[in-house]
mmCIF file of N, CA, C and O and ligand atoms in Angstrom:
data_model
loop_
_atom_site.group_PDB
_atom_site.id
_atom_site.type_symbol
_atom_site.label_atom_id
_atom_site.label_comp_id
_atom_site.label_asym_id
_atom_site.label_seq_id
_atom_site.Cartn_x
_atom_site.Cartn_y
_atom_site.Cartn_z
ATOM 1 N N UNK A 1 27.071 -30.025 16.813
ATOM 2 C CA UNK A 1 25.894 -29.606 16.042
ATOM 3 C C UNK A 1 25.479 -28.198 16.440
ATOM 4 O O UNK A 1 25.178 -28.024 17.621
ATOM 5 N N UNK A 2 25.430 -27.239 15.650
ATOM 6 C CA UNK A 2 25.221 -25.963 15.746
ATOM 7 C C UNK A 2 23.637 -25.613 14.977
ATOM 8 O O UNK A 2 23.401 -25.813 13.786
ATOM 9 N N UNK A 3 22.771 -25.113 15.873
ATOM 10 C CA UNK A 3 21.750 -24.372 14.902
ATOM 11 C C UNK A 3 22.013 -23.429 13.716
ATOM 12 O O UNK A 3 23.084 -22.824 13.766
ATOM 13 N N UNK A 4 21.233 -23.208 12.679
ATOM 14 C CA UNK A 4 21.536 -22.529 12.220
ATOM 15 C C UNK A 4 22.618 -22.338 11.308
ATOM 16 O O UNK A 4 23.021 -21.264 10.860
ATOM 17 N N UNK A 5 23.003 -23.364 11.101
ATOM 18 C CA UNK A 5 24.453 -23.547 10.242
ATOM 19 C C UNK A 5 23.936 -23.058 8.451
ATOM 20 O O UNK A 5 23.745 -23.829 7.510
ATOM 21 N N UNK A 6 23.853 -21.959 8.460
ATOM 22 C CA UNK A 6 23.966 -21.805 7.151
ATOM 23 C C UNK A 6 25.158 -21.906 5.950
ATOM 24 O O UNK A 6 26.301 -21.452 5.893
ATOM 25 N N UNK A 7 24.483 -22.579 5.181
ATOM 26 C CA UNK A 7 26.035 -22.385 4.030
ATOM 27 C C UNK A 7 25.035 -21.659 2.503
ATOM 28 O O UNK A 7 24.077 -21.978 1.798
ATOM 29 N N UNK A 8 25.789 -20.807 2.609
ATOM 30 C CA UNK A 8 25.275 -19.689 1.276
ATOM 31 C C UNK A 8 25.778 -20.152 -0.206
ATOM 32 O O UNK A 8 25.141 -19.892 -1.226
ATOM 33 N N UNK A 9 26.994 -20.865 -0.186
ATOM 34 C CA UNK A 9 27.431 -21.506 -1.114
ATOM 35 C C UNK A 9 26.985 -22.404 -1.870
ATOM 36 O O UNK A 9 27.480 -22.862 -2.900
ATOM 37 N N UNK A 10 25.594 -22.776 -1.104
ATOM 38 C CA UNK A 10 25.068 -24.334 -2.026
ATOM 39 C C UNK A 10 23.526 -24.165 -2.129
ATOM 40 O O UNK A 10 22.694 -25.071 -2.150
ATOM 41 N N UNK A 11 23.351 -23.075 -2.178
ATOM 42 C CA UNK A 11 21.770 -22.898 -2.425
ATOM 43 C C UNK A 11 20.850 -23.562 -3.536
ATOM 44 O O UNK A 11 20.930 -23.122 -4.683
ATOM 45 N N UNK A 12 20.136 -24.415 -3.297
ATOM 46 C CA UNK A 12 19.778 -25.319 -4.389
ATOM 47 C C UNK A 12 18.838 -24.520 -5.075
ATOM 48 O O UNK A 12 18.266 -25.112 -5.990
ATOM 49 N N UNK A 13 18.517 -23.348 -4.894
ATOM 50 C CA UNK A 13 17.562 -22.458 -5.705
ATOM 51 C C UNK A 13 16.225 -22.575 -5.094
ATOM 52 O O UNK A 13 15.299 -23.223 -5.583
ATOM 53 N N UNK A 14 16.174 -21.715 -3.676
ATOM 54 C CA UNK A 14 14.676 -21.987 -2.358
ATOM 55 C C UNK A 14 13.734 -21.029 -3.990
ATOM 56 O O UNK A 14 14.117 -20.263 -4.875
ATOM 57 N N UNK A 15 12.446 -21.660 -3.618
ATOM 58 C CA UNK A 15 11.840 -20.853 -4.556
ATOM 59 C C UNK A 15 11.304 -19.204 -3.677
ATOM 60 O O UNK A 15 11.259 -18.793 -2.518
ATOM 61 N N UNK A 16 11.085 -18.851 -4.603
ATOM 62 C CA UNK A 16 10.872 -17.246 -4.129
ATOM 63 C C UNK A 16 9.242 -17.619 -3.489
ATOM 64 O O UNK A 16 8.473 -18.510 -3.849
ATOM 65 N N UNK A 17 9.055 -16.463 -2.305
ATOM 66 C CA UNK A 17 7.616 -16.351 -1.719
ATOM 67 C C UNK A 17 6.966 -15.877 -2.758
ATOM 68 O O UNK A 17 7.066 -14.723 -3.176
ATOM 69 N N UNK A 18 6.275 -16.748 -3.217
ATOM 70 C CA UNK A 18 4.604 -15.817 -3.945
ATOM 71 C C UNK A 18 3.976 -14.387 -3.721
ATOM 72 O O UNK A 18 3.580 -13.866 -2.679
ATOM 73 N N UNK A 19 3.999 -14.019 -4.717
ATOM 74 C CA UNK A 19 3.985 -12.657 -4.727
ATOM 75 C C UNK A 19 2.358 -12.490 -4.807
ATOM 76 O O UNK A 19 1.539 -13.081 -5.511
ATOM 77 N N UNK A 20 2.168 -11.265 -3.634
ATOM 78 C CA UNK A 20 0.757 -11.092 -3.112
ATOM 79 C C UNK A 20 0.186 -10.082 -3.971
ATOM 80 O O UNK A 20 1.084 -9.263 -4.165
ATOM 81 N N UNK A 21 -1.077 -9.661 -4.708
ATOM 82 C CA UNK A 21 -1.409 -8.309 -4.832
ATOM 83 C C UNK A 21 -0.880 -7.839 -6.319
ATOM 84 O O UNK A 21 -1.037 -6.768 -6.905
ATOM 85 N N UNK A 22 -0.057 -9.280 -6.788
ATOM 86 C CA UNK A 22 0.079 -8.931 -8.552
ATOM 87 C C UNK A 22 1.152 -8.085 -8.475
ATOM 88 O O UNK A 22 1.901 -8.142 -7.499
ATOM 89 N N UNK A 23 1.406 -6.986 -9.737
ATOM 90 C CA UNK A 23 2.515 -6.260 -9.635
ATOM 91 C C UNK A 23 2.876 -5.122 -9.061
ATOM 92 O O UNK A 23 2.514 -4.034 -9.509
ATOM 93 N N UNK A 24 3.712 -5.271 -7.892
ATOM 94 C CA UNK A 24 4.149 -3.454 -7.746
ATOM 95 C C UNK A 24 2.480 -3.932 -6.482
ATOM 96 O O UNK A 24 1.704 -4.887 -6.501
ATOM 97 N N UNK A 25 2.565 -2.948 -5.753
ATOM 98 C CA UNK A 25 2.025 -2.403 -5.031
ATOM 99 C C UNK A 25 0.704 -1.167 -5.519
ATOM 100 O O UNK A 25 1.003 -0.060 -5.967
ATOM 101 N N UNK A 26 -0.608 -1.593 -5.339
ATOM 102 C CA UNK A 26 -1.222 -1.242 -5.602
ATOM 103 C C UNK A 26 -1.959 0.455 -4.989
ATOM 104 O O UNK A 26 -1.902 0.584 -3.766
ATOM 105 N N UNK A 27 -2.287 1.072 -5.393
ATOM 106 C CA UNK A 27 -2.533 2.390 -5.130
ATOM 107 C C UNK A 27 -3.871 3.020 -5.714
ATOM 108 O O UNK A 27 -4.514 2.542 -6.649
ATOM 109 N N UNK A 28 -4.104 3.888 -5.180
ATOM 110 C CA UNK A 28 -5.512 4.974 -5.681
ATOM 111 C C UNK A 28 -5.080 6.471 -5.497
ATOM 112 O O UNK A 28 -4.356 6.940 -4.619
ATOM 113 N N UNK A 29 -5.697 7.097 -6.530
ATOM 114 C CA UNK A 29 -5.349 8.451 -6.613
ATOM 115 C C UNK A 29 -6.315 9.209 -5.323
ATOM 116 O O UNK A 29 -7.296 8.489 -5.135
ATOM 117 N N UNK A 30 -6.326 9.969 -4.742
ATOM 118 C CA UNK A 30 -6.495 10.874 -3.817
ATOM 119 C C UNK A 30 -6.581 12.426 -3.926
ATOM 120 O O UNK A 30 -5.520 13.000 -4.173
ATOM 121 N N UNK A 31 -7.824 13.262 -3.758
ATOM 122 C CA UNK A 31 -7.604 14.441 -3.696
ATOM 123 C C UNK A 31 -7.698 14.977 -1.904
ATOM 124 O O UNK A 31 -8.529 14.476 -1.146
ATOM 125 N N UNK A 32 -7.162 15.554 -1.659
ATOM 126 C CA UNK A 32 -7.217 16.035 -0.085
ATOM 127 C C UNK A 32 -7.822 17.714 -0.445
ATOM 128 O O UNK A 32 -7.270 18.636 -1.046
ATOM 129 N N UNK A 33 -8.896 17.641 0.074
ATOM 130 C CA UNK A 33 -9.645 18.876 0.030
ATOM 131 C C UNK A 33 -9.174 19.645 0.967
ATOM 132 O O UNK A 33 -9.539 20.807 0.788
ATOM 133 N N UNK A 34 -8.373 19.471 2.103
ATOM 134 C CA UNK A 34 -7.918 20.457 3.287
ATOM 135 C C UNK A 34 -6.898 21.015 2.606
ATOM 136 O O UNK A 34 -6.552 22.018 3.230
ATOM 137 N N UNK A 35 -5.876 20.784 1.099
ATOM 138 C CA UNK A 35 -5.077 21.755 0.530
ATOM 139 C C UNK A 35 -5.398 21.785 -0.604
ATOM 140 O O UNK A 35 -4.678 22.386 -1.401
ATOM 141 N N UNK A 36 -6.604 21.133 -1.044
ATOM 142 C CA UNK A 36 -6.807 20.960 -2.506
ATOM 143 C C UNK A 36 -5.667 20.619 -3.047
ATOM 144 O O UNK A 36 -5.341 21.269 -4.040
ATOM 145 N N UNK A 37 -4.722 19.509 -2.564
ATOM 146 C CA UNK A 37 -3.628 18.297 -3.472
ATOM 147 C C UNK A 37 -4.348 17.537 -4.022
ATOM 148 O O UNK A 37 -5.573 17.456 -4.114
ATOM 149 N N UNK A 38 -3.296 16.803 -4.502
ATOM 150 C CA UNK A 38 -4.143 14.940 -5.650
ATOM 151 C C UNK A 38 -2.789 14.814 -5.007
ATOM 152 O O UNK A 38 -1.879 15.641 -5.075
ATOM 153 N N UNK A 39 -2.783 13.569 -4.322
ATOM 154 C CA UNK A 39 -1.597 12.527 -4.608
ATOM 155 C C UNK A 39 -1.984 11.163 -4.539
ATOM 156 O O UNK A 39 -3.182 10.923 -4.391
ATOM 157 N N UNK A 40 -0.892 9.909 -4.649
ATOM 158 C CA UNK A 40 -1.227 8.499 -4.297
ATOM 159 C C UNK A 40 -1.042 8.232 -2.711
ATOM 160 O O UNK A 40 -0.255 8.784 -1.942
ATOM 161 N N UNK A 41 -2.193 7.020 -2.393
ATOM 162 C CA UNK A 41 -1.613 6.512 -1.127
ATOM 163 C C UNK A 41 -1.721 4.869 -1.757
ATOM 164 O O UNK A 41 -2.377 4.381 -2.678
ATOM 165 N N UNK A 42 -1.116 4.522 -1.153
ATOM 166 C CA UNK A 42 -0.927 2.930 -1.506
ATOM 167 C C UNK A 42 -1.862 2.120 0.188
ATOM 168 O O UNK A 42 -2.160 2.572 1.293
ATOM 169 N N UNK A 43 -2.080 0.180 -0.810
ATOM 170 C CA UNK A 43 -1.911 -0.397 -0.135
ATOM 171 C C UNK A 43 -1.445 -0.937 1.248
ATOM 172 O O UNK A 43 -0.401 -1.577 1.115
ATOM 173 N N UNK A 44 -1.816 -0.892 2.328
ATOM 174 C CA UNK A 44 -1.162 -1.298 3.449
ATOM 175 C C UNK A 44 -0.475 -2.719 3.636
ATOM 176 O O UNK A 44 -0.889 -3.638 2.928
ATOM 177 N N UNK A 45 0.392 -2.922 4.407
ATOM 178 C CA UNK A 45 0.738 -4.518 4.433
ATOM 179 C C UNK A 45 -0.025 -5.670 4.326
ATOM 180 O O UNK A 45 0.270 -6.733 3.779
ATOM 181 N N UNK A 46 -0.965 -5.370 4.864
ATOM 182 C CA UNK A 46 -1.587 -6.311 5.211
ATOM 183 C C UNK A 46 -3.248 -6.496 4.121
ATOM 184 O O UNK A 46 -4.002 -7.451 3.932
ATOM 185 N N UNK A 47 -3.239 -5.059 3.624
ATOM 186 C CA UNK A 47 -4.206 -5.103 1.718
ATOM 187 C C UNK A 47 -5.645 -5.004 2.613
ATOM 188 O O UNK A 47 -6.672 -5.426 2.083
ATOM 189 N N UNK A 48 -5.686 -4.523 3.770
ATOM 190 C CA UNK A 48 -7.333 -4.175 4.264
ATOM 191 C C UNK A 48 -7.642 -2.467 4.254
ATOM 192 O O UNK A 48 -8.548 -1.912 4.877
ATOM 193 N N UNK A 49 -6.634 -1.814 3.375
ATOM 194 C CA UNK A 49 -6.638 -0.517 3.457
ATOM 195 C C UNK A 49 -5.906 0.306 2.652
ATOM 196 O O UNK A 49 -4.717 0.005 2.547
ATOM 197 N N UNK A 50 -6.370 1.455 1.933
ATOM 198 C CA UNK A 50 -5.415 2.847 1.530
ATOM 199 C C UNK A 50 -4.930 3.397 2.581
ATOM 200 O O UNK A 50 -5.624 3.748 3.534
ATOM 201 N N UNK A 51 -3.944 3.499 2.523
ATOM 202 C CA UNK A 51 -3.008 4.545 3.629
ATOM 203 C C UNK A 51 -2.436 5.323 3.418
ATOM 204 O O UNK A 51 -1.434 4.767 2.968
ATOM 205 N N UNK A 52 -2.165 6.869 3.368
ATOM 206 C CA UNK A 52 -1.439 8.004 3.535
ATOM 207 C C UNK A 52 -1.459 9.335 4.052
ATOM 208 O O UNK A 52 -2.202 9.482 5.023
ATOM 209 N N UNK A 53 -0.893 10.254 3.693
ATOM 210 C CA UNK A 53 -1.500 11.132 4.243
ATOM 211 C C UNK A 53 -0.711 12.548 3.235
ATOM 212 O O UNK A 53 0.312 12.677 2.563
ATOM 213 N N UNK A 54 -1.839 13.383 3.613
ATOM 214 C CA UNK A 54 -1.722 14.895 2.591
ATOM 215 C C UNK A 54 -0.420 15.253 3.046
ATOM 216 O O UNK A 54 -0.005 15.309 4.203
ATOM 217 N N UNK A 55 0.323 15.549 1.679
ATOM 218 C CA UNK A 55 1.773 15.723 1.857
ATOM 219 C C UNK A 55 1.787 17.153 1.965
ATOM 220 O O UNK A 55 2.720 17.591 1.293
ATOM 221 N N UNK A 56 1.083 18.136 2.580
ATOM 222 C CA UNK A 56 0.765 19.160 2.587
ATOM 223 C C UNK A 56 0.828 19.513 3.974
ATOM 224 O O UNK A 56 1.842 20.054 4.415
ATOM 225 N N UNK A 57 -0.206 19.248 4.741
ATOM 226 C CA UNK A 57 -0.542 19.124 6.078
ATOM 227 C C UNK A 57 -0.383 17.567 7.103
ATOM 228 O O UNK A 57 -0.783 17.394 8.254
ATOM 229 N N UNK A 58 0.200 16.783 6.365
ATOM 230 C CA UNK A 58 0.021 15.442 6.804
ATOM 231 C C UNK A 58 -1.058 15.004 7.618
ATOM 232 O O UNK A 58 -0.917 14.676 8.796
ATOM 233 N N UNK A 59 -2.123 14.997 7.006
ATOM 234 C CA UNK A 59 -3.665 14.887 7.893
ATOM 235 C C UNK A 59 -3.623 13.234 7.028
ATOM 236 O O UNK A 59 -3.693 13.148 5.802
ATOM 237 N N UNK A 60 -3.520 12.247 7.788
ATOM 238 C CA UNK A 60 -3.965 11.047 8.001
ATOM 239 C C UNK A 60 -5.324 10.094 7.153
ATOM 240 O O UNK A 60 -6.356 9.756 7.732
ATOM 241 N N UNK A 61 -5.062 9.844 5.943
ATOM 242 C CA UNK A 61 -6.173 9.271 5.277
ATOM 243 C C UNK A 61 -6.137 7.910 5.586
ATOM 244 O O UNK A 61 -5.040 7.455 5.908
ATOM 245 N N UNK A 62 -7.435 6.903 5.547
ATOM 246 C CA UNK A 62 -7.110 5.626 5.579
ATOM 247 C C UNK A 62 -8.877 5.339 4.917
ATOM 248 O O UNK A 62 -9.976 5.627 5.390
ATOM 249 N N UNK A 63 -8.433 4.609 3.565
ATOM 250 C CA UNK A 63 -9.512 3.809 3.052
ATOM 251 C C UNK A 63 -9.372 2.310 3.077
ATOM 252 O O UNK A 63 -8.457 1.548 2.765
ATOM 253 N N UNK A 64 -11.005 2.090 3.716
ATOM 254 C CA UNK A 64 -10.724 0.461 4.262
ATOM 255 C C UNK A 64 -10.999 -0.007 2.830
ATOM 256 O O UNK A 64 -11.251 0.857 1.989
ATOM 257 N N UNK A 65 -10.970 -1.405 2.450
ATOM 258 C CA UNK A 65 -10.685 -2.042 1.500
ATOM 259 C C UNK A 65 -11.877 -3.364 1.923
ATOM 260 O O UNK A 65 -11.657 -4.450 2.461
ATOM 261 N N UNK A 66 -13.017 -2.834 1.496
ATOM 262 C CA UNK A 66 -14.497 -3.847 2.034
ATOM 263 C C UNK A 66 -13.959 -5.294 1.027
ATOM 264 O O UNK A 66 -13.204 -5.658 0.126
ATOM 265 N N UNK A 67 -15.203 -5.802 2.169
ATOM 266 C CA UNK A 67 -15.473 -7.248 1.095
ATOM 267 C C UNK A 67 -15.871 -6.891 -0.361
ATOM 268 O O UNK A 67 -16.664 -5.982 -0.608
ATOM 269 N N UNK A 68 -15.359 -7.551 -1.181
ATOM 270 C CA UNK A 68 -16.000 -6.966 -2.768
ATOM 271 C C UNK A 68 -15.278 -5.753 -3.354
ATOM 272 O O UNK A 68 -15.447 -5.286 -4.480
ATOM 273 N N UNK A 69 -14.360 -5.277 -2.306
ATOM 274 C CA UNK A 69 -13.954 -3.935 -2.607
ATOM 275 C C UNK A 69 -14.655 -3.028 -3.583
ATOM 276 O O UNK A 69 -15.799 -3.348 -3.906
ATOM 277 N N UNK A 70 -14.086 -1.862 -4.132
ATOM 278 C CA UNK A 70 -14.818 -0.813 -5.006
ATOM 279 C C UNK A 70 -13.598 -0.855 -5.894
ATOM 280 O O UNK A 70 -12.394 -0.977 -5.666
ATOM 281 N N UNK A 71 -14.505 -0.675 -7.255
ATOM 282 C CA UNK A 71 -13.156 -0.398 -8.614
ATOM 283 C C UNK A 71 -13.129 1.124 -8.325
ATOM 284 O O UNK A 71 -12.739 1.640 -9.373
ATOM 285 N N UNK A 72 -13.282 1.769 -7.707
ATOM 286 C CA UNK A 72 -13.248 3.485 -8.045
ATOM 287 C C UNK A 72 -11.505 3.194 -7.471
ATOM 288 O O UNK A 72 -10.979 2.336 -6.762
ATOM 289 N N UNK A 73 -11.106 4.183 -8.073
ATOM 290 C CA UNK A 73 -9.721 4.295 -8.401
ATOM 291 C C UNK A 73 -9.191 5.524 -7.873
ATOM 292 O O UNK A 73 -8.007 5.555 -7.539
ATOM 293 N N UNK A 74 -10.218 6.952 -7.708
ATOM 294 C CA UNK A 74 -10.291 8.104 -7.515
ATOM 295 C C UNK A 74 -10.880 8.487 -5.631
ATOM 296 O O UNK A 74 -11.760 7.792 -5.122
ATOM 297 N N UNK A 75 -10.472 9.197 -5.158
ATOM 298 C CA UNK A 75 -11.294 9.301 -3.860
ATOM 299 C C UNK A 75 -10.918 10.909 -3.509
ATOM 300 O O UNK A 75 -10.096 11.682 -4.001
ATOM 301 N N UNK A 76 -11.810 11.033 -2.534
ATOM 302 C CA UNK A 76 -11.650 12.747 -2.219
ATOM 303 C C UNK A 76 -11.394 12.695 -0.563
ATOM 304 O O UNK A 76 -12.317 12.282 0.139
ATOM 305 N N UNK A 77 -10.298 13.062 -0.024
ATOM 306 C CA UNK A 77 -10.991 13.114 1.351
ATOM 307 C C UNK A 77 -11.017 14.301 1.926
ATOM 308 O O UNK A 77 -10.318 15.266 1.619
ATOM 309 N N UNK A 78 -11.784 14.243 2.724
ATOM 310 C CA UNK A 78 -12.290 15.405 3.731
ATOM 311 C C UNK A 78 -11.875 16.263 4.716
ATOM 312 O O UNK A 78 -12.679 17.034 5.241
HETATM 313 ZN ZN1 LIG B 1 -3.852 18.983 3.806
#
């Protein structure tokens, strides 16, 4: 008896993990006032935050993602 004995050949069809967060990975537009860019930062793994950073200067944005969250779609950072 071996752990782990997989056989790939007989997959009865595992259902797929439920998909978190709807389609695609969610995002907000961004202006970075330290180069005056717009770009997107997306969702973090774990969906308690915007994450990216100015593809310019790479200065570090992070919007938390409150209870109730905010529909604003747009953000400026500083
Ligand atoms: Zn910048």
């Amino acid at each position: 008896m071996s752990e782990g004995d997989l056989d790939l050949s007989s997959d009865p069809g595992s259902p797929l993990p439920p998909q978190t967060g709807g389609i695609g990975r969610r995002f907000v537009g961004i202006r970075f006032v330290c180069c005056d860019v717009y770009t997107r930062v997306y969702v973090n793994q774990t969906e308690t935050a915007y994450e990216g950073r100015c593809p310019h200067c790479a200065r570090p944005v992070r919007l938390r993602i409150g209870p109730g969250g905010t529909d604003a779609r747009f953000f400026t950072a500083y």
